[in-house]
Short mmCIF file of C-alpha atoms and ligand atoms in Angstrom, two decimals:
data_model
loop_
_atom_site.label_atom_id
_atom_site.label_comp_id
_atom_site.label_asym_id
_atom_site.label_seq_id
_atom_site.Cartn_x
_atom_site.Cartn_y
_atom_site.Cartn_z
CA MET A 1100 -18.79 7.20 20.34
CA SER A 1101 -20.15 4.25 18.47
CA LYS A 1102 -19.24 4.18 14.74
CA LYS A 1103 -21.71 3.89 12.01
CA TRP A 1104 -19.62 1.51 9.94
CA ILE A 1105 -16.59 -0.69 10.33
CA LEU A 1106 -14.72 -0.27 7.16
CA LEU A 1107 -13.38 -3.56 5.74
CA ASN A 1108 -12.26 -1.91 2.41
CA PRO A 1109 -8.68 -1.75 1.54
CA GLY A 1110 -8.19 1.82 2.85
CA PRO A 1111 -9.37 4.27 3.99
CA VAL A 1112 -9.53 2.47 7.39
CA THR A 1113 -11.57 2.83 10.55
CA LEU A 1114 -9.81 5.44 12.54
CA THR A 1115 -9.01 5.17 16.19
CA GLU A 1116 -10.59 8.13 18.01
CA SER A 1117 -7.30 9.75 18.92
CA VAL A 1118 -6.23 9.87 15.15
CA ARG A 1119 -9.71 11.40 14.11
CA ALA A 1120 -9.32 13.90 17.11
CA ALA A 1121 -5.88 14.99 15.86
CA LEU A 1122 -7.38 16.46 12.69
CA THR A 1123 -8.83 19.26 14.92
CA ARG A 1124 -5.44 19.84 16.81
CA ASP A 1125 -4.98 23.35 15.55
CA ASP A 1126 -4.42 25.70 12.52
CA TRP A 1127 -0.83 25.87 11.38
CA CYS A 1128 0.98 27.62 8.52
CA HIS A 1129 2.96 25.34 6.69
CA ARG A 1130 5.70 27.59 6.19
CA GLU A 1131 6.28 27.91 10.10
CA THR A 1132 9.10 26.22 11.96
CA GLU A 1133 6.68 24.05 14.06
CA PHE A 1134 5.29 22.43 10.81
CA ALA A 1135 8.80 22.02 9.33
CA SER A 1136 9.71 20.13 12.70
CA LEU A 1137 6.81 17.91 12.56
CA THR A 1138 7.54 17.10 8.95
CA GLN A 1139 10.90 16.09 9.46
CA SER A 1140 9.81 14.19 12.72
CA ILE A 1141 7.04 12.34 10.49
CA ASN A 1142 9.97 11.51 7.95
CA GLU A 1143 12.25 10.05 10.44
CA ARG A 1144 9.52 7.73 11.89
CA ILE A 1145 8.32 6.58 8.51
CA ALA A 1146 11.85 5.56 7.66
CA GLY A 1147 12.07 3.95 11.13
CA VAL A 1148 8.96 1.84 10.84
CA TYR A 1149 11.43 -0.67 9.60
CA GLU A 1150 14.60 -1.01 11.50
CA GLU A 1151 16.48 -1.86 8.25
CA SER A 1152 15.52 1.19 6.48
CA SER A 1153 16.06 3.99 9.25
CA ALA A 1154 19.84 4.35 8.51
CA ASN A 1155 20.09 4.53 4.76
CA TYR A 1156 16.73 5.54 3.64
CA ALA A 1157 14.78 8.65 3.67
CA SER A 1158 11.00 9.47 2.77
CA VAL A 1159 9.37 12.37 1.10
CA LEU A 1160 5.82 13.56 2.29
CA LEU A 1161 3.47 14.42 -0.48
CA THR A 1162 0.07 15.60 -0.68
CA GLY A 1163 -2.08 13.03 -2.64
CA SER A 1164 -3.09 9.39 -2.39
CA GLY A 1165 -1.04 6.32 -2.74
CA THR A 1166 -1.25 6.49 -6.47
CA LEU A 1167 0.51 9.96 -6.48
CA ALA A 1168 3.17 8.53 -4.34
CA VAL A 1169 3.78 5.69 -6.91
CA GLU A 1170 3.68 8.08 -9.90
CA SER A 1171 6.36 10.46 -7.99
CA MET A 1172 8.63 7.25 -7.43
CA LEU A 1173 8.18 6.41 -11.18
CA THR A 1174 8.73 9.97 -12.20
CA THR A 1175 11.86 10.28 -10.08
CA PHE A 1176 13.55 6.81 -10.33
CA ALA A 1177 12.34 4.99 -13.24
CA PRO A 1178 15.13 5.55 -15.88
CA ARG A 1179 14.86 7.21 -18.88
CA ASP A 1180 17.90 5.61 -21.05
CA SER A 1181 17.38 2.46 -19.81
CA LYS A 1182 14.34 -0.03 -19.48
CA THR A 1183 12.26 -0.84 -16.59
CA LEU A 1184 10.79 -4.43 -16.30
CA VAL A 1185 7.19 -4.16 -14.88
CA VAL A 1186 6.01 -7.35 -13.40
CA THR A 1187 2.25 -7.40 -13.09
CA ASN A 1188 -0.53 -9.70 -11.72
CA GLY A 1189 -3.15 -7.47 -10.92
CA VAL A 1190 -4.74 -3.64 -11.37
CA TYR A 1191 -2.01 -1.94 -9.71
CA GLY A 1192 0.90 -3.42 -11.35
CA GLU A 1193 -0.82 -2.75 -14.73
CA ARG A 1194 -1.51 0.80 -13.48
CA MET A 1195 2.25 1.26 -12.93
CA GLU A 1196 2.78 0.08 -16.45
CA ALA A 1197 0.41 2.76 -17.85
CA MET A 1198 2.11 5.48 -15.75
CA LEU A 1199 5.28 4.35 -17.35
CA ARG A 1200 3.87 4.47 -20.80
CA ALA A 1201 2.20 7.83 -20.08
CA LYS A 1202 5.70 9.24 -19.47
CA GLY A 1203 7.29 7.54 -22.48
CA ARG A 1204 9.65 5.82 -20.14
CA PRO A 1205 11.02 2.48 -21.82
CA VAL A 1206 9.29 -0.51 -20.53
CA VAL A 1207 9.17 -4.28 -20.67
CA THR A 1208 6.54 -6.38 -19.13
CA VAL A 1209 6.10 -9.58 -17.51
CA ASN A 1210 2.38 -9.78 -17.17
CA SER A 1211 0.46 -12.62 -15.41
CA ALA A 1212 -3.39 -13.20 -15.06
CA TRP A 1213 -4.72 -11.47 -11.91
CA GLU A 1214 -5.21 -14.82 -10.24
CA ALA A 1215 -1.87 -16.05 -10.95
CA PRO A 1216 1.60 -15.34 -8.92
CA MET A 1217 4.19 -13.37 -10.58
CA ASP A 1218 6.01 -15.26 -13.22
CA LEU A 1219 9.62 -15.26 -12.09
CA GLU A 1220 10.79 -17.70 -14.70
CA SER A 1221 9.89 -15.28 -17.23
CA VAL A 1222 11.43 -12.27 -15.09
CA GLU A 1223 14.70 -14.32 -14.79
CA ALA A 1224 14.89 -15.00 -18.58
CA VAL A 1225 14.34 -11.21 -19.18
CA LEU A 1226 17.09 -10.21 -16.79
CA ARG A 1227 19.19 -12.74 -18.32
CA ALA A 1228 18.95 -11.71 -21.98
CA ASP A 1229 18.27 -8.01 -21.72
CA GLN A 1230 21.19 -5.99 -20.34
CA GLU A 1231 19.31 -2.69 -21.16
CA VAL A 1232 17.04 -3.54 -18.15
CA SER A 1233 18.30 -1.83 -15.14
CA HIS A 1234 15.16 -1.58 -12.82
CA VAL A 1235 12.30 -3.66 -11.82
CA LEU A 1236 8.94 -2.74 -10.70
CA ALA A 1237 6.52 -4.53 -8.70
CA VAL A 1238 3.51 -4.52 -6.29
CA HIS A 1239 4.19 -6.12 -2.83
CA HIS A 1240 0.68 -6.65 -1.85
CA GLU A 1241 -1.46 -6.99 -5.06
CA THR A 1242 -4.76 -5.63 -3.50
CA THR A 1243 -6.92 -7.26 -6.67
CA THR A 1244 -6.89 -10.54 -5.19
CA ALA A 1245 -4.92 -9.74 -1.72
CA ARG A 1246 -2.20 -11.78 -2.81
CA LEU A 1247 1.15 -11.14 -1.09
CA ASN A 1248 3.57 -11.38 -4.07
CA ASP A 1249 6.80 -13.28 -3.59
CA LEU A 1250 9.18 -10.48 -3.23
CA ASP A 1251 11.80 -12.72 -1.77
CA GLY A 1252 11.86 -14.69 -5.09
CA LEU A 1253 11.76 -11.50 -6.87
CA GLY A 1254 14.15 -9.41 -4.76
CA LYS A 1255 16.50 -12.35 -5.12
CA LEU A 1256 16.64 -12.08 -8.78
CA CYS A 1257 17.17 -8.44 -8.47
CA ARG A 1258 20.18 -8.99 -6.23
CA ASP A 1259 21.63 -11.82 -8.34
CA TYR A 1260 21.22 -9.80 -11.57
CA ASP A 1261 22.13 -6.33 -9.89
CA ARG A 1262 18.87 -4.60 -10.87
CA ALA A 1263 17.42 -2.10 -8.75
CA LEU A 1264 13.85 -2.65 -7.52
CA LEU A 1265 11.14 -0.18 -7.12
CA LEU A 1266 8.22 -1.39 -5.30
CA ASP A 1267 4.27 -0.32 -4.81
CA ALA A 1268 3.90 -1.00 -1.06
CA VAL A 1269 0.94 0.98 -0.62
CA SER A 1270 -1.18 -1.75 0.84
CA SER A 1271 1.67 -3.46 2.75
CA PHE A 1272 3.93 -0.84 4.22
CA GLY A 1273 3.31 -1.01 8.17
CA ALA A 1274 2.12 -4.66 8.31
CA GLU A 1275 4.35 -6.94 6.10
CA ARG A 1276 8.08 -7.63 6.08
CA ILE A 1277 9.84 -5.59 3.91
CA SER A 1278 13.56 -6.66 3.43
CA PHE A 1279 15.32 -3.57 2.02
CA ASP A 1280 18.78 -4.99 1.67
CA ASP A 1281 17.99 -8.84 0.33
CA TRP A 1282 15.61 -7.31 -2.07
CA ASN A 1283 17.86 -4.64 -3.81
CA LEU A 1284 15.28 -2.04 -2.90
CA ALA A 1285 15.98 1.24 -4.30
CA ALA A 1286 12.69 2.83 -3.47
CA LEU A 1287 9.06 2.19 -2.55
CA ALA A 1288 5.75 4.13 -2.41
CA ALA A 1289 3.04 3.91 0.47
CA THR A 1290 0.22 5.85 1.98
CA ALA A 1291 -0.79 7.36 5.28
CA ASN A 1292 -4.44 5.66 5.31
CA LYS A 1293 -3.86 2.02 4.72
CA CYS A 1294 -1.63 0.07 7.39
CA ILE A 1295 -0.57 3.09 8.94
CA HIS A 1296 -4.00 3.92 9.98
CA GLY A 1297 -4.01 7.67 9.03
CA VAL A 1298 -6.39 9.46 7.06
CA PRO A 1299 -6.25 10.01 3.38
CA GLY A 1300 -4.38 12.76 1.88
CA LEU A 1301 -0.68 12.26 2.53
CA SER A 1302 1.63 9.59 1.00
CA PHE A 1303 5.21 9.27 0.76
CA VAL A 1304 8.13 7.68 -1.35
CA LEU A 1305 10.83 6.00 0.77
CA ALA A 1306 14.05 5.81 -1.16
CA ARG A 1307 17.92 4.96 -0.50
CA ARG A 1308 19.24 8.04 0.48
CA ASP A 1309 21.97 7.97 -1.96
CA LEU A 1310 19.73 7.87 -4.96
CA TYR A 1311 18.28 11.41 -4.49
CA ALA A 1312 19.67 13.88 -6.66
CA GLU A 1313 19.17 17.59 -7.59
CA PRO A 1314 15.59 18.47 -8.71
CA ASP A 1315 15.44 17.43 -12.65
CA PRO A 1316 13.49 20.09 -14.72
CA THR A 1317 13.20 17.48 -17.67
CA CYS A 1318 11.84 14.67 -15.48
CA GLY A 1319 8.21 15.51 -16.95
CA SER A 1320 6.72 16.72 -13.75
CA VAL A 1321 7.39 19.58 -11.30
CA TYR A 1322 4.96 18.57 -8.54
CA LEU A 1323 5.94 14.81 -8.56
CA ASP A 1324 9.70 15.27 -8.62
CA ALA A 1325 10.56 13.67 -5.18
CA ASN A 1326 14.20 15.24 -5.34
CA ARG A 1327 12.62 18.66 -4.93
CA TYR A 1328 10.78 17.30 -1.83
CA PHE A 1329 14.16 15.69 -0.35
CA ARG A 1330 16.10 18.90 -0.94
CA THR A 1331 13.83 20.89 1.23
CA GLN A 1332 12.22 18.44 3.64
CA HIS A 1333 15.60 17.10 4.53
CA GLY A 1334 16.99 20.70 4.45
CA ASP A 1335 15.02 23.18 6.47
CA GLY A 1336 12.00 21.27 6.80
CA TYR A 1337 9.79 23.04 4.55
CA SER A 1338 7.96 21.63 1.41
CA PRO A 1339 8.15 23.00 -1.87
CA PHE A 1340 4.17 22.90 -2.10
CA THR A 1341 1.57 23.10 0.76
CA LEU A 1342 1.33 19.83 2.51
CA SER A 1343 -1.95 18.83 4.18
CA VAL A 1344 -1.34 20.21 7.68
CA GLN A 1345 -4.46 18.60 9.59
CA VAL A 1346 -3.76 15.07 7.72
CA ALA A 1347 -0.19 15.45 8.90
CA PHE A 1348 -1.32 15.78 12.51
CA ALA A 1349 -3.42 12.59 12.16
CA LEU A 1350 -0.38 10.89 10.53
CA ASP A 1351 1.88 11.90 13.34
CA THR A 1352 -0.76 10.33 15.81
CA ALA A 1353 -1.02 7.09 13.84
CA LEU A 1354 2.72 6.64 13.59
CA ASP A 1355 2.74 6.99 17.47
CA GLU A 1356 0.13 4.37 17.82
CA LEU A 1357 1.69 2.09 15.54
CA ALA A 1358 5.08 2.36 17.44
CA ALA A 1359 3.19 2.08 20.60
CA GLY A 1360 1.32 -1.00 19.49
CA GLY A 1361 4.65 -2.98 18.89
CA GLY A 1362 5.35 -1.66 15.18
CA TRP A 1363 4.77 -3.51 12.07
CA LYS A 1364 5.12 -6.91 13.28
CA ALA A 1365 2.45 -6.58 15.85
CA ARG A 1366 0.17 -4.83 13.45
CA GLY A 1367 0.47 -7.68 10.74
CA ALA A 1368 0.11 -10.32 13.57
CA ARG A 1369 -3.12 -8.50 14.57
CA TYR A 1370 -4.36 -8.24 10.99
CA ALA A 1371 -3.60 -12.00 10.57
CA ALA A 1372 -5.67 -12.88 13.69
CA VAL A 1373 -8.70 -11.08 12.35
CA GLY A 1374 -8.35 -12.63 9.03
CA LYS A 1375 -8.08 -15.89 10.42
CA ARG A 1376 -11.30 -15.44 12.18
CA VAL A 1377 -13.07 -14.14 9.22
CA ARG A 1378 -11.68 -17.09 6.86
CA ASP A 1379 -12.72 -19.75 9.50
CA GLU A 1380 -16.12 -18.51 9.77
CA LEU A 1381 -16.56 -18.10 5.90
CA ALA A 1382 -15.31 -21.67 5.55
CA ARG A 1383 -18.05 -22.91 7.67
CA LEU A 1384 -20.34 -21.14 5.70
CA GLY A 1385 -19.08 -22.65 2.45
CA ILE A 1386 -17.46 -19.56 0.96
CA GLU A 1387 -14.07 -20.24 -0.53
CA PRO A 1388 -10.87 -18.29 -0.71
CA PHE A 1389 -10.47 -16.82 -4.24
CA ILE A 1390 -6.89 -17.53 -4.36
CA PRO A 1391 -5.04 -20.18 -2.18
CA ALA A 1392 -5.30 -18.93 1.40
CA ASP A 1393 -1.48 -19.25 2.10
CA ASP A 1394 -1.06 -16.76 -0.74
CA PHE A 1395 -2.91 -14.11 1.11
CA SER A 1396 -1.30 -10.85 2.87
CA ALA A 1397 -2.06 -10.60 6.43
CA VAL A 1398 -3.77 -7.22 5.41
CA MET A 1399 -6.78 -8.68 3.28
CA ALA A 1400 -8.57 -11.69 1.80
CA SER A 1401 -10.81 -12.26 -1.30
CA TYR A 1402 -13.38 -14.68 -1.65
CA ARG A 1403 -15.72 -16.55 -4.06
CA LEU A 1404 -19.09 -15.12 -4.06
CA PRO A 1405 -21.46 -18.09 -4.20
CA GLU A 1406 -23.73 -18.74 -6.89
CA GLY A 1407 -26.81 -16.84 -7.05
CA ILE A 1408 -25.73 -14.09 -4.86
CA ALA A 1409 -25.03 -10.70 -6.28
CA TYR A 1410 -22.24 -8.71 -4.94
CA GLU A 1411 -24.58 -5.43 -4.50
CA GLN A 1412 -27.08 -7.74 -2.35
CA MET A 1413 -24.31 -8.76 0.00
CA HIS A 1414 -22.62 -5.37 0.11
CA ASP A 1415 -26.09 -3.63 0.82
CA ASP A 1416 -27.12 -5.95 3.55
CA LEU A 1417 -23.79 -5.93 5.46
CA LYS A 1418 -23.75 -2.06 5.22
CA ALA A 1419 -27.10 -2.00 6.68
CA ARG A 1420 -25.52 -4.08 9.64
CA GLY A 1421 -22.57 -1.95 9.93
CA PHE A 1422 -20.02 -3.21 7.62
CA ILE A 1423 -18.42 -1.88 4.42
CA VAL A 1424 -16.99 -4.68 2.40
CA TYR A 1425 -15.37 -4.48 -0.91
CA ALA A 1426 -16.14 -5.58 -4.48
CA GLY A 1427 -13.71 -7.52 -6.83
CA GLN A 1428 -12.30 -5.20 -9.55
CA GLY A 1429 -12.69 -5.38 -13.38
CA HIS A 1430 -13.74 -8.83 -14.56
CA PHE A 1431 -13.72 -10.16 -10.88
CA SER A 1432 -16.62 -7.75 -10.02
CA SER A 1433 -19.34 -10.38 -10.12
CA SER A 1434 -17.41 -13.26 -8.82
CA MET A 1435 -15.22 -11.75 -5.97
CA PHE A 1436 -15.81 -9.81 -2.67
CA ARG A 1437 -12.99 -8.87 -0.41
CA ILE A 1438 -12.49 -8.14 3.44
CA ALA A 1439 -9.80 -6.13 4.72
CA HIS A 1440 -8.13 -6.42 8.13
CA MET A 1441 -6.89 -2.97 8.51
CA GLY A 1442 -7.82 -0.21 10.73
CA ALA A 1443 -9.24 0.07 14.44
CA ILE A 1444 -11.19 -3.21 14.41
CA ALA A 1445 -11.89 -4.55 17.98
CA ASP A 1446 -12.58 -8.17 18.83
CA ALA A 1447 -16.34 -7.21 19.57
CA ASP A 1448 -16.35 -5.74 16.13
CA VAL A 1449 -15.02 -9.07 14.62
CA ASP A 1450 -17.64 -11.00 16.63
CA ARG A 1451 -20.51 -8.79 15.05
CA LEU A 1452 -18.94 -9.06 11.64
CA LEU A 1453 -19.11 -12.96 11.99
CA ALA A 1454 -22.72 -12.89 13.22
CA ALA A 1455 -23.77 -10.63 10.32
CA LEU A 1456 -22.03 -12.89 7.80
CA ARG A 1457 -23.63 -16.01 9.19
CA GLU A 1458 -27.03 -14.12 9.17
CA PHE A 1459 -26.49 -13.02 5.62
CA PHE A 1460 -25.55 -16.37 4.02
CA ALA A 1461 -28.32 -18.01 6.08
CA ASP A 1462 -30.98 -16.03 4.50
CA ASN A 1463 -29.57 -15.94 1.10
C1 PLP B 1603 -4.57 1.34 -2.56
C2 PLP B 1603 -3.48 1.13 -3.48
C3 PLP B 1603 -2.95 1.90 -4.22
C4 PLP B 1603 -3.14 3.31 -4.35
O1 PLP B 1603 -4.42 3.82 -4.01
P1 PLP B 1603 -4.90 5.25 -3.69
O2 PLP B 1603 -6.42 5.11 -4.06
O3 PLP B 1603 -4.48 6.15 -4.91
O4 PLP B 1603 -4.53 5.83 -2.52
C5 PLP B 1603 -1.81 1.56 -4.97
N1 PLP B 1603 -1.47 0.27 -4.93
C6 PLP B 1603 -1.97 -0.49 -4.22
C7 PLP B 1603 -1.56 -1.98 -4.32
C8 PLP B 1603 -3.02 -0.30 -3.36
O5 PLP B 1603 -3.58 -1.22 -2.61
#
């Protein structure tokens, strides 16, 4: 089957035929043993995507998009009687700050401009001065600019100053290195439909096993308390609320394909290879990266829209040629476009994409 569009947005991704076909596998009741087993098998494989997390970390599966998993992580693990330091340099960091404020959790911030790296000097100053800060919250791959944040730097500070790291790994889990131990990582949140190549609808929190506790009736949410899910999913396998059964079939297949393809390292290497071809072609066409190319994740890149070209014009032209590119967010909406490298994108698709970009920029 030929696809109508290749998705170059940062999730949901272009699916393999087998992941799409898994959606129609069967009709299962979520409260039957076969689905309990599937839930447990998926959780085991999520923890096993990274060798380092397989023993001491456990995931809970949630029905909802990546934002829901982030909010569940914060509901469950961001403290109420000490402060969380939120380090932001884009939309997703700022969204987490908004979540903490919405919940009335104590927050301090080190905010940077969206085009800037995280401000680790200020982070260190806060950690040194404020003993009430017990947790640090950051975004691994800040999708706003496609910057892979310096988690080695931030994680070392968390280790050195003994603060627990909470991480939005929604657009990195499955393709970028995550150093659980060196970063003093307490928990992360991620989703089925970005680097794992499943369909949207399921997401997960992966936390250190010993941090899960009894469900907390005063945490501010029932649905988002990851402890409720941990107790049941890692007990009899059932979930407190209905999981998206068919989305779980697709995730099951996607996790198989991730492992069969060589795991996160191979996937990251594939993204990097696709990204390099796109970046080189755009450089030949005079299109510049929005931030230094060395700062990009493997997962995606952001580019400066040339003078005189409206984003909508580029988007519509490429859509007609079979490719969905992505706009910049907020105040970047008229100056940036983004191209993600996730999903089932074959070399021939990249060939066609490069030709489409050549034709568009030659005509405009
Ligand atoms: C995509 C994304 C999210 C969550 O997005 P959803 O639309 O809720 O799935 C969160 N953080 C980052 C960094 C992302 O790229």
